[in-house]
mmCIF file of C-alpha atoms in Angstrom:
data_model
loop_
_atom_site.group_PDB
_atom_site.id
_atom_site.type_symbol
_atom_site.label_atom_id
_atom_site.label_comp_id
_atom_site.label_asym_id
_atom_site.label_seq_id
_atom_site.Cartn_x
_atom_site.Cartn_y
_atom_site.Cartn_z
ATOM 1 C CA MET A 6 -0.347 0.266 0.348
ATOM 2 C CA THR A 7 2.616 3.159 0.998
ATOM 3 C CA ARG A 8 5.936 3.306 0.846
ATOM 4 C CA SER A 9 8.662 5.722 3.279
ATOM 5 C CA HIS A 10 11.775 6.393 4.727
ATOM 6 C CA ARG A 11 13.680 4.106 6.582
ATOM 7 C CA THR A 12 13.680 6.345 9.183
ATOM 8 C CA ARG A 13 10.134 6.583 10.004
ATOM 9 C CA ALA A 14 9.920 3.150 10.142
ATOM 10 C CA THR A 15 12.551 3.107 12.274
ATOM 11 C CA ALA A 16 10.957 6.671 14.491
ATOM 12 C CA ALA A 17 7.150 5.563 13.959
ATOM 13 C CA VAL A 18 7.680 1.676 16.229
ATOM 14 C CA GLY A 19 10.425 2.961 18.104
ATOM 15 C CA LEU A 20 7.864 5.796 19.440
ATOM 16 C CA LEU A 21 4.980 3.755 19.400
ATOM 17 C CA CYS A 22 6.158 -0.387 20.410
ATOM 18 C CA SER A 23 9.287 -0.853 21.433
ATOM 19 C CA LEU A 24 9.522 -0.710 25.524
ATOM 20 C CA ALA A 25 5.415 -1.368 25.584
ATOM 21 C CA LEU A 26 4.174 -3.676 22.659
ATOM 22 C CA THR A 27 1.550 -5.003 25.303
ATOM 23 C CA THR A 28 0.530 -2.219 26.614
ATOM 24 C CA ALA A 29 0.536 1.082 24.382
ATOM 25 C CA CYS A 30 -0.011 -1.362 20.624
ATOM 26 C CA SER A 31 -2.376 -3.655 21.878
ATOM 27 C CA SER A 32 -5.966 -4.640 22.891
ATOM 28 C CA GLY A 33 -4.857 -6.035 25.866
ATOM 29 C CA LYS A 34 -4.997 -9.832 25.103
ATOM 30 C CA GLU A 35 -2.113 -11.726 24.733
ATOM 31 C CA SER A 36 -1.215 -15.068 23.063
ATOM 32 C CA THR A 37 -0.441 -18.252 24.388
ATOM 33 C CA GLY A 38 2.216 -19.512 22.391
ATOM 34 C CA LYS A 39 1.149 -23.380 22.818
ATOM 35 C CA GLY A 40 3.190 -25.197 20.620
ATOM 36 C CA GLU A 41 5.928 -22.744 19.861
ATOM 37 C CA ALA A 42 9.749 -23.291 20.947
ATOM 38 C CA GLY A 43 11.354 -21.997 24.561
ATOM 39 C CA PRO A 44 13.024 -18.384 23.557
ATOM 40 C CA VAL A 45 16.074 -18.682 20.817
ATOM 41 C CA THR A 46 19.855 -18.022 22.239
ATOM 42 C CA GLY A 47 21.634 -17.481 18.802
ATOM 43 C CA LYS A 48 21.066 -15.418 15.769
ATOM 44 C CA ILE A 49 16.972 -15.517 15.231
ATOM 45 C CA SER A 50 15.607 -17.131 11.528
ATOM 46 C CA VAL A 51 12.458 -15.224 10.180
ATOM 47 C CA THR A 52 10.507 -15.960 7.373
ATOM 48 C CA TYR A 53 8.285 -13.708 6.473
ATOM 49 C CA LEU A 54 5.811 -14.797 3.690
ATOM 50 C CA GLN A 55 2.986 -11.576 1.842
ATOM 51 C CA LYS A 56 0.119 -11.716 -0.563
ATOM 52 C CA GLN A 57 0.686 -9.355 -3.703
ATOM 53 C CA GLY A 58 3.778 -8.940 -2.197
ATOM 54 C CA ASP A 59 4.797 -6.605 -5.675
ATOM 55 C CA GLN A 60 1.560 -4.433 -4.993
ATOM 56 C CA GLU A 61 3.047 -0.899 -3.794
ATOM 57 C CA TYR A 62 2.626 -0.908 -0.046
ATOM 58 C CA PHE A 63 3.746 -4.329 0.497
ATOM 59 C CA VAL A 64 6.858 -3.586 -1.107
ATOM 60 C CA GLY A 65 7.134 -0.738 1.645
ATOM 61 C CA GLU A 66 6.201 -2.930 3.717
ATOM 62 C CA ALA A 67 9.054 -5.625 2.656
ATOM 63 C CA ALA A 68 11.873 -2.689 2.901
ATOM 64 C CA GLY A 69 10.659 -1.944 5.834
ATOM 65 C CA ALA A 70 10.875 -5.762 7.093
ATOM 66 C CA ARG A 71 14.206 -5.637 6.101
ATOM 67 C CA ALA A 72 15.696 -2.961 7.420
ATOM 68 C CA LYS A 73 14.505 -3.648 10.978
ATOM 69 C CA ALA A 74 16.221 -6.658 10.752
ATOM 70 C CA ASP A 75 18.966 -5.968 10.000
ATOM 71 C CA GLU A 76 19.172 -3.319 12.272
ATOM 72 C CA LEU A 77 17.838 -6.346 15.270
ATOM 73 C CA GLY A 78 20.580 -8.566 13.705
ATOM 74 C CA ILE A 79 18.043 -11.512 12.404
ATOM 75 C CA ASP A 80 18.313 -14.271 9.504
ATOM 76 C CA LEU A 81 15.264 -12.357 7.091
ATOM 77 C CA LYS A 82 13.964 -14.016 4.395
ATOM 78 C CA VAL A 83 10.692 -12.638 2.478
ATOM 79 C CA VAL A 84 8.425 -14.078 0.082
ATOM 80 C CA ASN A 85 5.850 -13.436 -2.857
ATOM 81 C CA LEU A 86 3.046 -14.931 -2.376
ATOM 82 C CA GLY A 87 0.418 -13.493 -4.940
ATOM 83 C CA ASN A 88 -2.533 -14.683 -4.685
ATOM 84 C CA ASP A 89 -2.065 -18.118 -4.382
ATOM 85 C CA ALA A 90 -3.799 -19.763 -1.453
ATOM 86 C CA ASN A 91 -2.010 -23.547 -1.952
ATOM 87 C CA LYS A 92 2.143 -22.097 -1.885
ATOM 88 C CA THR A 93 1.044 -20.225 1.512
ATOM 89 C CA VAL A 94 0.801 -23.614 3.003
ATOM 90 C CA SER A 95 3.445 -25.683 1.222
ATOM 91 C CA GLU A 96 5.752 -22.611 1.832
ATOM 92 C CA VAL A 97 5.357 -22.585 5.374
ATOM 93 C CA GLN A 98 6.298 -25.651 5.424
ATOM 94 C CA ALA A 99 8.944 -24.732 4.065
ATOM 95 C CA ALA A 100 10.684 -22.486 6.787
ATOM 96 C CA ILE A 101 10.350 -24.981 8.654
ATOM 97 C CA ALA A 102 12.050 -27.337 6.328
ATOM 98 C CA GLN A 103 15.161 -25.083 6.465
ATOM 99 C CA LYS A 104 14.643 -24.616 11.055
ATOM 100 C CA VAL A 105 13.446 -20.462 11.163
ATOM 101 C CA ASN A 106 12.268 -19.459 14.263
ATOM 102 C CA GLY A 107 9.387 -17.241 13.230
ATOM 103 C CA VAL A 108 7.027 -17.377 10.598
ATOM 104 C CA ILE A 109 5.139 -13.611 10.033
ATOM 105 C CA ILE A 110 2.219 -13.937 7.234
ATOM 106 C CA VAL A 111 -0.406 -11.999 5.429
ATOM 107 C CA VAL A 112 -2.434 -14.171 3.922
ATOM 108 C CA PRO A 113 -4.337 -14.402 0.680
ATOM 109 C CA ASP A 114 -6.698 -15.541 1.360
ATOM 110 C CA PRO A 115 -8.009 -16.340 5.247
ATOM 111 C CA ALA A 116 -9.649 -19.954 4.135
ATOM 112 C CA VAL A 117 -5.847 -21.629 4.712
ATOM 113 C CA GLY A 118 -6.033 -19.544 8.259
ATOM 114 C CA PRO A 119 -6.570 -23.272 10.533
ATOM 115 C CA GLN A 120 -4.477 -24.685 8.057
ATOM 116 C CA VAL A 121 -1.228 -22.361 8.532
ATOM 117 C CA VAL A 122 -1.782 -22.263 12.827
ATOM 118 C CA GLN A 123 -1.278 -26.456 12.402
ATOM 119 C CA THR A 124 0.758 -26.692 10.770
ATOM 120 C CA ALA A 125 3.107 -23.463 12.581
ATOM 121 C CA LYS A 126 2.128 -25.502 15.788
ATOM 122 C CA ASP A 127 3.651 -29.091 14.492
ATOM 123 C CA GLY A 128 6.497 -27.591 12.907
ATOM 124 C CA LYS A 129 7.705 -25.542 16.948
ATOM 125 C CA VAL A 130 7.534 -21.535 15.364
ATOM 126 C CA ALA A 131 6.152 -18.940 16.105
ATOM 127 C CA LEU A 132 3.349 -17.705 13.584
ATOM 128 C CA LEU A 133 2.667 -13.675 13.654
ATOM 129 C CA THR A 134 0.333 -12.293 11.208
ATOM 130 C CA SER A 135 0.421 -8.905 9.170
ATOM 131 C CA ASP A 136 -2.573 -6.855 7.701
ATOM 132 C CA ASP A 137 -4.981 -9.853 7.368
ATOM 133 C CA GLN A 138 -6.517 -11.872 10.377
ATOM 134 C CA ILE A 139 -6.647 -15.602 9.914
ATOM 135 C CA CYS A 140 -8.351 -18.197 12.601
ATOM 136 C CA THR A 141 -7.335 -20.993 14.209
ATOM 137 C CA THR A 142 -10.170 -22.932 14.272
ATOM 138 C CA GLY A 143 -12.486 -21.767 11.209
ATOM 139 C CA SER A 144 -11.719 -20.230 7.662
ATOM 140 C CA ASP A 145 -13.764 -17.119 8.075
ATOM 141 C CA PRO A 146 -11.701 -14.504 10.984
ATOM 142 C CA ALA A 147 -15.184 -12.734 11.139
ATOM 143 C CA ALA A 148 -17.023 -15.866 12.614
ATOM 144 C CA CYS A 149 -13.997 -16.533 14.594
ATOM 145 C CA GLY A 150 -13.498 -15.674 18.461
ATOM 146 C CA LYS A 151 -10.860 -13.198 19.729
ATOM 147 C CA ALA A 152 -8.905 -16.056 21.660
ATOM 148 C CA ASP A 153 -9.079 -17.374 18.318
ATOM 149 C CA LEU A 154 -7.390 -14.797 16.556
ATOM 150 C CA VAL A 155 -3.846 -15.714 15.669
ATOM 151 C CA PRO A 156 -1.727 -12.088 17.100
ATOM 152 C CA ARG A 157 -1.482 -9.266 14.093
ATOM 153 C CA ILE A 158 0.095 -6.501 13.053
ATOM 154 C CA GLY A 159 -1.528 -4.039 11.189
ATOM 155 C CA PHE A 160 -3.741 -0.919 11.392
ATOM 156 C CA SER A 161 -7.235 -0.668 13.577
ATOM 157 C CA GLY A 162 -9.617 -1.563 10.146
ATOM 158 C CA THR A 163 -12.120 0.766 13.047
ATOM 159 C CA GLN A 164 -9.553 3.670 12.612
ATOM 160 C CA MET A 165 -8.837 3.737 9.901
ATOM 161 C CA GLY A 166 -12.482 3.580 8.002
ATOM 162 C CA SER A 167 -13.482 5.817 10.611
ATOM 163 C CA GLU A 168 -10.977 8.696 9.272
ATOM 164 C CA VAL A 169 -12.489 7.807 6.194
ATOM 165 C CA GLY A 170 -15.746 8.377 6.267
ATOM 166 C CA LYS A 171 -15.609 11.324 7.966
ATOM 167 C CA ARG A 172 -13.209 13.431 5.688
ATOM 168 C CA ALA A 173 -16.259 12.298 2.690
ATOM 169 C CA ALA A 174 -17.979 13.870 4.711
ATOM 170 C CA ALA A 175 -16.644 16.997 4.921
ATOM 171 C CA GLU A 176 -15.696 17.234 1.742
ATOM 172 C CA TYR A 177 -19.601 16.226 0.580
ATOM 173 C CA LYS A 178 -20.357 19.169 2.375
ATOM 174 C CA LYS A 179 -17.872 20.932 1.343
ATOM 175 C CA ALA A 180 -19.130 21.050 -2.169
ATOM 176 C CA ASN A 181 -22.789 21.301 -0.898
ATOM 177 C CA TRP A 182 -24.347 17.898 -2.675
ATOM 178 C CA LYS A 183 -27.884 17.286 -1.794
ATOM 179 C CA ALA A 184 -28.538 13.144 -0.514
ATOM 180 C CA ALA A 185 -31.142 12.819 -3.569
ATOM 181 C CA ASP A 186 -28.361 13.172 -6.183
ATOM 182 C CA THR A 187 -25.413 11.657 -4.488
ATOM 183 C CA ARG A 188 -24.741 7.057 -3.967
ATOM 184 C CA VAL A 189 -22.084 5.776 -2.310
ATOM 185 C CA ILE A 190 -19.777 3.133 -3.819
ATOM 186 C CA SER A 191 -18.183 1.285 -0.851
ATOM 187 C CA ALA A 192 -15.811 -1.246 -2.611
ATOM 188 C CA TRP A 193 -13.681 -3.999 -0.778
ATOM 189 C CA LYS A 194 -12.954 -7.959 -1.559
ATOM 190 C CA GLN A 195 -15.676 -9.073 0.642
ATOM 191 C CA ASP A 196 -13.887 -12.380 2.721
ATOM 192 C CA VAL A 197 -11.234 -9.708 4.080
ATOM 193 C CA THR A 198 -12.489 -9.477 7.908
ATOM 194 C CA VAL A 199 -9.816 -5.913 7.798
ATOM 195 C CA CYS A 200 -11.766 -4.683 4.267
ATOM 196 C CA GLY A 201 -15.571 -5.629 6.039
ATOM 197 C CA ASP A 202 -14.431 -3.717 9.148
ATOM 198 C CA ARG A 203 -12.543 -0.352 7.138
ATOM 199 C CA VAL A 204 -16.025 0.155 5.032
ATOM 200 C CA LYS A 205 -18.120 -0.232 8.204
ATOM 201 C CA ALA A 206 -16.913 2.100 10.228
ATOM 202 C CA ALA A 207 -16.947 4.131 6.676
ATOM 203 C CA LYS A 208 -20.394 4.364 6.351
ATOM 204 C CA GLN A 209 -21.109 4.453 10.018
ATOM 205 C CA ALA A 210 -18.394 7.984 9.894
ATOM 206 C CA PHE A 211 -19.576 9.062 7.598
ATOM 207 C CA GLY A 212 -24.124 8.500 8.396
ATOM 208 C CA THR A 213 -23.223 9.919 11.304
ATOM 209 C CA ALA A 214 -22.118 12.650 9.990
ATOM 210 C CA VAL A 215 -24.840 13.205 6.613
ATOM 211 C CA PRO A 216 -27.406 11.072 7.127
ATOM 212 C CA GLY A 217 -29.827 10.046 4.039
ATOM 213 C CA VAL A 218 -26.844 9.432 1.609
ATOM 214 C CA LYS A 219 -27.301 6.157 -0.385
ATOM 215 C CA THR A 220 -24.471 3.707 -0.168
ATOM 216 C CA ILE A 221 -23.571 0.231 -2.809
ATOM 217 C CA ASP A 222 -21.432 -2.351 -1.846
ATOM 218 C CA VAL A 223 -18.814 -3.374 -4.117
ATOM 219 C CA PRO A 224 -17.719 -6.397 -3.811
ATOM 220 C CA THR A 225 -14.265 -6.297 -5.214
ATOM 221 C CA ASP A 226 -11.124 -8.457 -5.242
ATOM 222 C CA ASN A 227 -9.363 -4.664 -4.492
ATOM 223 C CA THR A 228 -7.261 -4.610 -7.456
ATOM 224 C CA PRO A 229 -8.123 -1.499 -9.558
ATOM 225 C CA THR A 230 -9.158 -3.034 -12.497
ATOM 226 C CA GLY A 231 -11.221 -5.388 -10.642
ATOM 227 C CA ALA A 232 -12.876 -2.524 -8.980
ATOM 228 C CA GLN A 233 -13.101 -0.502 -12.259
ATOM 229 C CA ASP A 234 -14.779 -3.000 -13.550
ATOM 230 C CA LYS A 235 -17.379 -3.208 -10.944
ATOM 231 C CA ILE A 236 -18.159 0.552 -10.631
ATOM 232 C CA ALA A 237 -18.138 0.890 -14.171
ATOM 233 C CA ALA A 238 -21.645 -1.674 -13.698
ATOM 234 C CA THR A 239 -22.638 -0.467 -10.725
ATOM 235 C CA ILE A 240 -22.725 3.523 -12.830
ATOM 236 C CA THR A 241 -24.123 2.067 -15.409
ATOM 237 C CA ALA A 242 -27.029 0.641 -13.823
ATOM 238 C CA ASN A 243 -27.425 3.873 -11.956
ATOM 239 C CA SER A 244 -27.592 6.067 -14.382
ATOM 240 C CA GLY A 245 -29.613 9.069 -13.072
ATOM 241 C CA VAL A 246 -27.224 9.600 -10.260
ATOM 242 C CA ARG A 247 -25.370 13.177 -9.934
ATOM 243 C CA ASN A 248 -22.818 12.702 -7.335
ATOM 244 C CA TRP A 249 -20.759 10.161 -6.248
ATOM 245 C CA VAL A 250 -18.391 9.240 -3.238
ATOM 246 C CA VAL A 251 -16.689 6.450 -3.006
ATOM 247 C CA TRP A 252 -14.600 4.888 -0.836
ATOM 248 C CA GLY A 253 -13.253 1.172 -0.216
ATOM 249 C CA CYS A 254 -10.530 -1.047 1.405
ATOM 250 C CA ASN A 255 -7.387 0.046 -0.132
ATOM 251 C CA ASP A 256 -6.999 2.633 -2.830
ATOM 252 C CA GLU A 257 -7.056 0.406 -5.560
ATOM 253 C CA ASN A 258 -10.667 0.519 -5.591
ATOM 254 C CA VAL A 259 -11.053 3.990 -4.781
ATOM 255 C CA ALA A 260 -8.901 5.012 -7.983
ATOM 256 C CA GLY A 261 -10.392 1.781 -9.725
ATOM 257 C CA GLY A 262 -13.882 4.037 -8.904
ATOM 258 C CA VAL A 263 -12.975 6.894 -9.486
ATOM 259 C CA THR A 264 -11.393 5.933 -12.981
ATOM 260 C CA ALA A 265 -14.765 4.033 -13.779
ATOM 261 C CA LEU A 266 -16.372 6.530 -13.174
ATOM 262 C CA GLN A 267 -14.299 8.975 -15.004
ATOM 263 C CA ASN A 268 -14.546 6.790 -18.362
ATOM 264 C CA ALA A 269 -18.405 7.595 -17.905
ATOM 265 C CA GLY A 270 -17.659 10.853 -18.873
ATOM 266 C CA ILE A 271 -18.577 11.834 -14.860
ATOM 267 C CA SER A 272 -16.633 14.785 -14.367
ATOM 268 C CA PRO A 273 -13.733 15.138 -10.909
ATOM 269 C CA ASP A 274 -15.701 17.648 -9.788
ATOM 270 C CA ARG A 275 -19.225 15.654 -9.276
ATOM 271 C CA VAL A 276 -17.175 12.644 -7.334
ATOM 272 C CA ILE A 277 -15.176 12.090 -3.803
ATOM 273 C CA GLY A 278 -12.561 9.844 -3.527
ATOM 274 C CA VAL A 279 -11.185 9.128 -0.178
ATOM 275 C CA GLY A 280 -8.735 6.195 -0.303
ATOM 276 C CA LEU A 281 -7.287 3.864 1.644
ATOM 277 C CA GLY A 282 -3.173 3.608 1.375
ATOM 278 C CA ALA A 283 -2.770 7.065 -0.528
ATOM 279 C CA TYR A 284 0.179 5.286 -2.626
ATOM 280 C CA LEU A 285 -1.993 5.564 -5.818
ATOM 281 C CA ALA A 286 -3.074 8.725 -4.691
ATOM 282 C CA CYS A 287 0.006 10.317 -4.830
ATOM 283 C CA LYS A 288 0.104 9.997 -8.359
ATOM 284 C CA GLU A 289 -3.056 11.425 -9.689
ATOM 285 C CA TRP A 290 -2.144 14.313 -7.707
ATOM 286 C CA GLY A 291 1.007 14.335 -9.034
ATOM 287 C CA SER A 292 -0.459 15.034 -13.206
ATOM 288 C CA GLY A 293 -1.375 17.836 -11.740
ATOM 289 C CA LYS A 294 -4.612 17.322 -13.497
ATOM 290 C CA PRO A 295 -8.002 17.899 -11.515
ATOM 291 C CA SER A 296 -8.600 14.695 -9.632
ATOM 292 C CA GLY A 297 -12.079 12.868 -8.274
ATOM 293 C CA MET A 298 -9.764 11.476 -5.226
ATOM 294 C CA LYS A 299 -10.005 14.160 -2.869
ATOM 295 C CA ALA A 300 -7.750 12.738 -0.283
ATOM 296 C CA ALA A 301 -6.344 9.643 1.069
ATOM 297 C CA LEU A 302 -5.180 7.981 4.200
ATOM 298 C CA PHE A 303 -2.151 7.654 4.608
ATOM 299 C CA ILE A 304 -0.873 4.264 5.858
ATOM 300 C CA ASN A 305 3.349 2.910 6.011
ATOM 301 C CA GLY A 306 4.183 0.052 4.754
ATOM 302 C CA GLU A 307 7.610 -0.008 6.527
ATOM 303 C CA ASP A 308 6.581 0.804 9.610
ATOM 304 C CA VAL A 309 4.417 -2.698 9.601
ATOM 305 C CA GLY A 310 6.970 -4.192 8.207
ATOM 306 C CA ALA A 311 9.099 -3.599 10.921
ATOM 307 C CA LEU A 312 7.134 -2.975 13.906
ATOM 308 C CA ALA A 313 6.194 -7.068 12.808
ATOM 309 C CA VAL A 314 9.868 -7.723 13.069
ATOM 310 C CA ARG A 315 10.426 -6.254 15.861
ATOM 311 C CA THR A 316 8.204 -8.003 17.175
ATOM 312 C CA MET A 317 8.756 -10.897 16.475
ATOM 313 C CA TYR A 318 12.679 -10.499 17.771
ATOM 314 C CA ASP A 319 11.071 -10.072 21.647
ATOM 315 C CA LYS A 320 8.992 -12.722 21.290
ATOM 316 C CA LEU A 321 11.540 -14.756 19.720
ATOM 317 C CA LYS A 322 14.881 -13.000 22.186
ATOM 318 C CA LYS A 323 13.206 -12.230 24.959
ATOM 319 C CA GLY A 324 10.230 -14.241 25.650
ATOM 320 C CA LYS A 325 8.142 -10.957 25.270
ATOM 321 C CA GLU A 326 3.988 -12.495 24.098
ATOM 322 C CA PHE A 327 2.855 -11.693 21.309
ATOM 323 C CA PRO A 328 0.232 -8.681 21.435
ATOM 324 C CA ALA A 329 -3.555 -9.056 20.037
ATOM 325 C CA GLU A 330 -3.021 -6.475 18.193
ATOM 326 C CA GLY A 331 0.064 -4.037 17.732
ATOM 327 C CA PHE A 332 -1.307 -1.075 15.608
ATOM 328 C CA ALA A 333 0.889 1.309 13.508
ATOM 329 C CA PRO A 334 0.281 5.187 12.638
ATOM 330 C CA THR A 335 -2.286 6.988 9.494
ATOM 331 C CA THR A 336 -2.012 10.312 8.573
ATOM 332 C CA MET A 337 -4.626 12.064 6.495
ATOM 333 C CA VAL A 338 -3.759 13.585 3.421
ATOM 334 C CA ASP A 339 -4.930 15.287 0.231
ATOM 335 C CA PRO A 340 -3.056 17.293 -2.698
ATOM 336 C CA SER A 341 -2.122 20.059 -0.707
ATOM 337 C CA ASN A 342 0.268 17.818 1.960
ATOM 338 C CA TRP A 343 0.547 15.450 0.830
ATOM 339 C CA LYS A 344 4.681 15.593 -0.092
ATOM 340 C CA SER A 345 4.933 17.440 3.517
ATOM 341 C CA SER A 346 3.588 13.844 5.533
ATOM 342 C CA GLY A 347 6.818 11.777 4.538
ATOM 343 C CA LEU A 348 4.594 9.756 1.840
ATOM 344 C CA THR A 349 7.036 8.816 -1.123
ATOM 345 C CA CYS A 350 5.151 8.232 -5.031
ATOM 346 C CA GLY A 351 6.884 5.390 -6.475
#
């Protein structure tokens, strides 16, 4: 999703969590660590498995993870899983065969969660997720009890969604639109729990500030082209709508929606897109052309990668239990301030 300077990742992690992961950066619940090996006395070896490893956010996450691993003297291997759920399990098995001490994982499909958890437990390696949740007892983290969720490092979906919804509402009020002439497109991959948390919170925050605007939920694959295709069909089916608000799980959904609206002949002044990530939004703003992408929440993948590696190190070297969740910071940006925010736009 985004990239930033390594120094920012290191500073953010140090500020947030290096001293008190289980208090400042967690919900308070700790994992039991059952089935894991004891503290490591020698050099630590960790494998970081990522879905969509060529996506900008995850490129940044890998960079942050490597920088933190170098700082801590960890032997780190990063593997791109793409969108292959089958590769997920085989790569966990390969990591265990290579005698790693810990695995950090972003799963392409949460359905593999129980198998990943059991494989790691049998191999006596510490398991930590980043970004997306997985459940120890079922394929759907949304239906999983909190005690059965694997510890996760990432962002607060509820907090992020709320910020997106609030900013969308502020832009809506500034535009002086009417509810009857407006529709909200809410786009996300609907089997990803953290995505559901984000869009639900966005809808609630927007609706509290701006009641009466109807929302159209659009299932996507979380890619720009996938979102564009699905949202284009939605626009066609709602040809009488004058104004559009777009949010989603990530920048890809919003960028795809903004493009679909543009292709449908809807001018940027009739579109309020609020991205989540800012790594695609900044490219829109960098062109200097009018855009329907009015703002985006900057989430820094480097911070998450660094924090995940630090959290794994504290577990393996110091015996500190994983927090249930550890969160990195976020910042709302727009065409006026994104360059000064620390966001780099590749």
